[in-house]
Coordinates of C-alpha atoms and ligand atoms in Angstrom, one line a residue:
M1 CA 42.5 -62.2 99.8
K2 CA 40.1 -63.0 96.9
E3 CA 37.9 -60.1 95.9
S4 CA 34.1 -60.8 95.6
P5 CA 32.8 -60.7 92.1
A6 CA 30.4 -57.8 93.0
K7 CA 33.3 -55.8 94.4
S8 CA 35.4 -56.4 91.3
A9 CA 32.5 -55.3 89.1
A10 CA 32.1 -52.2 91.0
A11 CA 35.9 -51.5 90.7
R12 CA 35.7 -52.1 87.0
K13 CA 32.8 -49.6 86.6
A14 CA 34.7 -47.0 88.6
G15 CA 37.8 -47.4 86.4
A16 CA 36.0 -47.0 83.3
K17 CA 34.2 -43.8 84.7
Q18 CA 37.6 -42.4 85.5
A19 CA 39.0 -43.3 82.1
A20 CA 36.1 -41.6 80.4
A21 CA 36.5 -38.7 82.5
E22 CA 40.2 -38.5 81.6
K23 CA 39.3 -38.8 77.9
A24 CA 36.6 -36.0 78.0
P25 CA 38.9 -33.1 78.7
T26 CA 41.2 -34.3 76.0
K27 CA 38.4 -34.1 73.5
K28 CA 37.4 -30.7 74.6
A29 CA 41.1 -29.6 74.2
A30 CA 41.3 -31.2 70.7
A31 CA 38.2 -29.4 69.8
S32 CA 39.2 -26.0 71.1
A33 CA 42.6 -26.6 69.5
A34 CA 41.0 -27.4 66.2
A35 CA 38.8 -24.3 66.2
P36 CA 41.4 -21.8 65.2
A37 CA 42.9 -24.1 62.5
K38 CA 39.2 -24.5 61.1
K39 CA 38.8 -20.7 61.2
A40 CA 42.1 -20.1 59.4
A41 CA 41.1 -22.5 56.7
A42 CA 37.7 -20.9 56.2
K43 CA 39.5 -17.5 56.0
K44 CA 41.9 -18.8 53.4
A45 CA 39.2 -20.1 51.4
A46 CA 37.3 -16.9 51.6
A47 CA 40.1 -14.7 50.9
P48 CA 40.5 -15.2 47.2
A49 CA 36.7 -14.8 46.7
K50 CA 36.9 -11.5 48.5
K51 CA 39.8 -10.3 46.5
T52 CA 38.0 -11.3 43.4
A53 CA 34.9 -9.4 44.4
A54 CA 37.0 -6.4 45.2
R55 CA 38.7 -6.4 41.9
K56 CA 35.4 -6.8 40.1
A57 CA 34.1 -3.8 42.1
A58 CA 37.1 -1.9 41.0
G59 CA 36.4 -2.8 37.4
A60 CA 40.1 -3.9 37.2
A61 CA 41.7 -7.2 36.7
A62 CA 45.0 -6.6 38.4
P63 CA 46.5 -10.1 37.1
A64 CA 47.2 -8.6 33.7
G65 CA 50.4 -7.0 35.2
K66 CA 51.2 -10.2 37.5
A67 CA 50.7 -12.3 34.5
A68 CA 53.0 -10.3 32.4
A69 CA 55.6 -10.4 35.2
R70 CA 55.3 -14.3 35.4
K71 CA 55.6 -14.9 31.7
P72 CA 56.9 -12.7 29.0
E73 CA 54.0 -11.9 26.5
S74 CA 54.5 -13.1 22.9
R75 CA 54.3 -10.5 20.2
V76 CA 51.1 -11.8 18.9
A77 CA 49.5 -11.7 22.4
M78 CA 50.7 -8.2 22.9
V79 CA 49.2 -7.0 19.4
R80 CA 46.0 -8.7 20.2
R81 CA 45.8 -7.1 23.6
A82 CA 46.8 -3.6 22.1
R83 CA 43.8 -3.8 19.6
R84 CA 41.5 -4.8 22.4
I85 CA 42.7 -1.7 24.3
N86 CA 42.0 0.5 21.2
R87 CA 38.5 -1.0 20.9
E88 CA 37.7 -0.4 24.5
L89 CA 39.0 3.1 24.3
A90 CA 36.9 3.7 21.2
E91 CA 33.8 2.8 23.2
L92 CA 34.9 4.9 26.0
Y93 CA 35.6 8.0 23.9
P94 CA 33.4 7.6 20.8
Y95 CA 34.2 11.2 19.8
A96 CA 37.6 11.8 20.8
H97 CA 39.1 14.6 18.8
P98 CA 41.8 17.3 19.0
E99 CA 40.8 19.6 21.8
L100 CA 42.3 22.6 20.0
D101 CA 39.7 24.9 18.4
F102 CA 40.3 25.6 14.7
T103 CA 38.4 26.3 11.6
N104 CA 41.1 25.7 9.0
P105 CA 44.5 24.0 8.6
F106 CA 46.3 27.3 9.2
E107 CA 44.6 27.9 12.5
L108 CA 45.2 24.2 13.6
L109 CA 48.9 24.7 12.7
V110 CA 49.3 27.9 14.7
A111 CA 47.2 26.5 17.7
T112 CA 49.4 23.4 17.8
V113 CA 52.6 25.3 17.8
L114 CA 51.1 27.5 20.6
S115 CA 50.1 24.3 22.7
A116 CA 53.7 23.4 23.5
Q117 CA 54.3 23.6 27.2
T118 CA 50.7 24.8 28.0
T119 CA 47.2 23.3 28.1
D120 CA 44.7 23.3 25.1
L121 CA 42.4 25.2 27.3
R122 CA 44.8 28.2 27.5
V123 CA 45.4 28.0 23.8
N124 CA 41.7 28.0 23.1
Q125 CA 41.3 31.1 25.2
T126 CA 44.1 32.8 23.5
T127 CA 43.5 32.2 19.7
P128 CA 40.1 33.8 19.1
R129 CA 41.8 37.4 19.5
L130 CA 44.9 36.2 17.6
F131 CA 42.9 35.0 14.6
A132 CA 40.7 38.0 14.6
V133 CA 44.0 40.1 14.1
C134 CA 45.9 37.6 11.9
P135 CA 43.4 35.4 10.0
T136 CA 46.0 34.5 7.4
P137 CA 49.7 33.6 6.9
E138 CA 50.1 36.9 5.1
D139 CA 48.7 38.8 8.0
M140 CA 50.8 36.9 10.6
A141 CA 54.0 37.2 8.5
A142 CA 53.6 41.0 8.4
I143 CA 52.7 41.6 12.1
A144 CA 55.3 43.3 14.3
P145 CA 56.9 40.8 16.6
E146 CA 56.1 42.6 19.8
E147 CA 52.4 42.8 18.9
L148 CA 52.3 39.1 18.3
E149 CA 54.2 38.4 21.5
E150 CA 51.5 40.4 23.5
L151 CA 48.7 38.5 21.7
I152 CA 50.1 35.0 22.5
R153 CA 51.7 35.9 25.9
P154 CA 49.3 33.8 28.0
T155 CA 50.4 30.6 26.3
G156 CA 54.1 31.1 27.7
F157 CA 57.3 30.9 25.9
F158 CA 55.8 33.8 23.9
R159 CA 59.1 35.1 22.4
A160 CA 60.3 31.9 20.9
K161 CA 56.6 31.0 19.8
A162 CA 56.2 34.4 18.1
K163 CA 59.4 33.8 16.2
S164 CA 58.2 30.4 14.9
L165 CA 54.7 31.8 14.0
I166 CA 56.2 34.6 12.0
G167 CA 58.8 32.2 10.4
L168 CA 56.2 29.5 9.5
S169 CA 53.8 32.3 8.2
T170 CA 56.5 33.7 6.0
A171 CA 57.5 30.3 4.6
L172 CA 53.8 29.6 3.9
R173 CA 53.4 32.9 2.1
D174 CA 56.7 32.6 0.1
R175 CA 57.0 29.0 -0.6
F176 CA 53.5 27.4 -0.5
G177 CA 51.4 30.2 -2.0
G178 CA 49.9 31.0 1.5
E179 CA 48.4 27.5 1.9
V180 CA 49.3 24.9 4.5
P181 CA 51.0 22.0 2.7
G182 CA 49.3 18.5 3.1
R183 CA 52.6 16.5 3.1
L184 CA 54.7 15.6 6.1
E185 CA 58.0 16.2 4.3
D186 CA 56.8 19.9 3.5
L187 CA 55.3 20.5 6.8
V188 CA 58.5 19.7 8.8
T189 CA 60.5 22.2 6.8
L190 CA 58.4 25.0 8.5
P191 CA 60.0 26.8 11.4
G192 CA 58.7 25.4 14.8
V193 CA 57.0 22.4 13.1
G194 CA 58.2 18.9 14.2
R195 CA 56.7 15.5 13.3
K196 CA 54.2 15.8 16.2
T197 CA 52.7 19.0 15.0
A198 CA 52.9 17.9 11.3
N199 CA 51.0 14.7 12.2
V200 CA 48.3 16.6 14.2
V201 CA 47.7 18.7 11.1
L202 CA 47.8 15.9 8.6
G203 CA 45.5 13.7 10.6
N204 CA 42.8 16.5 11.6
A205 CA 42.9 19.0 8.7
F206 CA 43.7 16.7 5.7
G207 CA 42.5 13.3 6.8
V208 CA 46.0 11.7 6.2
P209 CA 46.5 9.0 9.0
G210 CA 49.1 10.1 11.5
I211 CA 50.3 9.2 14.9
T212 CA 50.7 12.1 17.4
V213 CA 53.2 11.4 20.0
D214 CA 52.8 14.0 22.7
T215 CA 53.5 13.4 26.4
H216 CA 50.3 11.4 27.0
F217 CA 50.5 9.2 24.1
G218 CA 54.1 8.3 25.0
R219 CA 53.4 7.7 28.5
L220 CA 50.3 5.4 27.8
A221 CA 52.1 3.5 25.0
R222 CA 55.0 2.6 27.4
R223 CA 52.4 1.7 30.3
F224 CA 50.4 -0.6 27.7
G225 CA 53.7 -2.4 26.9
W226 CA 53.5 -1.3 23.2
T227 CA 57.1 0.3 23.2
T228 CA 59.9 0.8 25.7
A229 CA 61.2 3.8 23.7
Q230 CA 61.3 7.3 25.1
D231 CA 62.1 9.0 21.8
A232 CA 59.0 10.1 19.9
E233 CA 60.0 8.9 16.6
K234 CA 60.8 5.4 17.9
V235 CA 57.5 5.3 19.8
E236 CA 55.6 6.4 16.6
A237 CA 57.3 3.6 14.7
D238 CA 56.7 0.9 17.4
V239 CA 53.0 1.8 17.6
A240 CA 52.7 2.2 13.8
A241 CA 53.8 -1.5 13.6
I242 CA 50.9 -2.6 15.7
F243 CA 47.9 -0.9 14.3
P244 CA 46.7 -0.4 10.7
K245 CA 47.0 3.1 9.3
S246 CA 43.4 3.7 9.3
E247 CA 43.5 3.8 13.1
W248 CA 46.4 5.9 13.5
T249 CA 44.6 9.3 14.0
M250 CA 41.7 8.2 16.2
L251 CA 44.1 6.0 18.3
S252 CA 46.1 9.2 19.1
H253 CA 43.1 11.0 20.2
R254 CA 41.8 8.1 22.3
L255 CA 45.2 7.8 24.1
I256 CA 45.5 11.5 24.6
F257 CA 41.9 11.6 26.0
H258 CA 42.6 8.6 28.3
G259 CA 45.8 10.2 29.5
R260 CA 44.2 13.6 30.3
R261 CA 41.1 12.0 32.1
V262 CA 42.2 8.7 33.7
C263 CA 45.8 7.6 33.2
H264 CA 47.6 10.6 34.5
S265 CA 51.4 11.0 34.7
R266 CA 52.0 11.0 38.5
K267 CA 48.8 9.3 39.8
P268 CA 47.0 7.2 37.4
A269 CA 43.4 6.3 38.5
C270 CA 44.0 2.5 38.1
G271 CA 41.1 1.5 40.5
A272 CA 38.5 3.4 38.2
C273 CA 40.2 2.6 34.9
P274 CA 38.0 0.8 32.4
V275 CA 41.0 -0.7 30.6
A276 CA 42.7 -1.9 33.8
P277 CA 42.1 -5.7 33.0
L278 CA 44.2 -5.2 29.8
C279 CA 46.8 -3.0 31.3
P280 CA 50.3 -4.5 32.4
A281 CA 50.9 -1.2 34.4
Y282 CA 47.8 -1.7 36.6
G283 CA 48.9 -0.8 40.2
E284 CA 51.1 2.0 39.1
G285 CA 48.6 4.4 40.4
E286 CA 45.8 4.3 42.9
T287 CA 43.9 1.2 43.1
D288 CA 41.4 1.9 45.6
P289 CA 38.1 2.4 43.7
D290 CA 36.9 5.3 45.9
K291 CA 40.2 7.1 46.0
A292 CA 40.8 6.6 42.3
K293 CA 37.4 8.0 41.3
K294 CA 38.4 11.3 43.0
L295 CA 41.4 11.4 40.5
L296 CA 39.4 11.3 37.5
K297 CA 39.3 14.5 35.3
Y298 CA 36.1 14.1 33.2
E299 CA 35.2 17.7 33.9
L300 CA 37.5 18.1 30.8
G301 CA 34.5 16.7 28.9
G302 CA 34.0 13.4 27.2
Q303 CA 32.6 11.1 29.9
P304 CA 32.7 7.5 28.7
G305 CA 30.0 6.9 26.4
Q306 CA 29.1 10.6 26.0
R307 CA 28.8 11.9 22.4
L308 CA 30.8 15.0 22.1
K309 CA 30.1 17.7 19.4
P310 CA 33.0 17.8 16.9
P311 CA 34.9 20.9 17.2
A312 CA 34.2 23.7 14.5
G313 CA 35.9 22.9 11.2
Y314 CA 36.6 19.3 12.2
P315 CA 36.9 17.4 9.0
G316 CA 37.3 14.0 10.5
Q317 CA 34.4 11.3 10.8
P318 CA 30.9 12.8 10.6
A319 CA 29.4 13.6 14.0
P320 CA 27.4 10.8 15.4
P321 CA 23.8 11.8 16.4
L322 CA 23.9 13.4 19.9
A323 CA 21.8 12.0 22.6
S324 CA 20.3 15.3 23.5
A325 CA 20.6 18.8 21.9
Ligands
SF4_1 S1 45.2 4.1 34.9 FE1 46.8 3.8 33.3 S2 48.3 2.5 34.4 FE2 46.2 2.4 35.6 S3 45.3 0.6 34.6 FE3 44.6 2.4 33.6 S4 45.7 2.6 31.7 FE4 46.9 1.2 33.2

């Protein structure tokens, strides 16, 4: 039977409606399926921005380490980076100085010998009484060992240190006319005096450039990628090849200041470290800015940017004007 045109038009309309109805849920499903994908893409795009902001907030550009891992650094790039680190540290610690109290080369020599295996603070608490009793090499050479041991007991290893102090004082009296010599080759002949102690005395009592490789200096030089050596003499030679002589003494103070306050041995405060963008070892310590801040030890003195008074008798650079009396 042939359909009437009106009927077939109605049928076509109904079919189209059904098709549209079938299509509609598919669109909806597609939209809902697309939503998580869109969200994921948005998240992906936002992530690096977020990370960058976090890094900026931490004041630390982590990629220094990652970049170094990707591509070995050329010698020229390493030297350039090393000198930038030195400049940053110079701004951070404008008046870095030896933290031992002294008023003449003999006191600095004795204080440096006493500082082995103890803190400068402990030495500074001990030396006023010691120097009141033994102000000269002659006095120290003549003191009874037991009396000297008692005077320096708080610094630890007091028997060995007393032996060194009497030995070096006797040598100063007998071989150097009671004066501390100003040459490395003479200083290292004194009992208990190695290159580290000799360089401290040369750099700070005589103004002769010297690199002081103590535990802080060695650790930071390795973290900065300036050396891989553990041996102090090798570290000294590697660092000496990077910096001009005129920088050696102050560079030593700056690294030691930074090692004591920020870049600690076990938990460096990477997340609060101002030289993090230049440091290949970023991430070796705490990277969370808030947690890292708690690790800082600025109570030792020398906040970044703070002008410190020079220690008594310090013959190095003239003191910059202090911000406040
Ligand atoms: S705290 Fe030390 S290891 Fe960490 S970024 Fe600073 S200098 Fe590098």
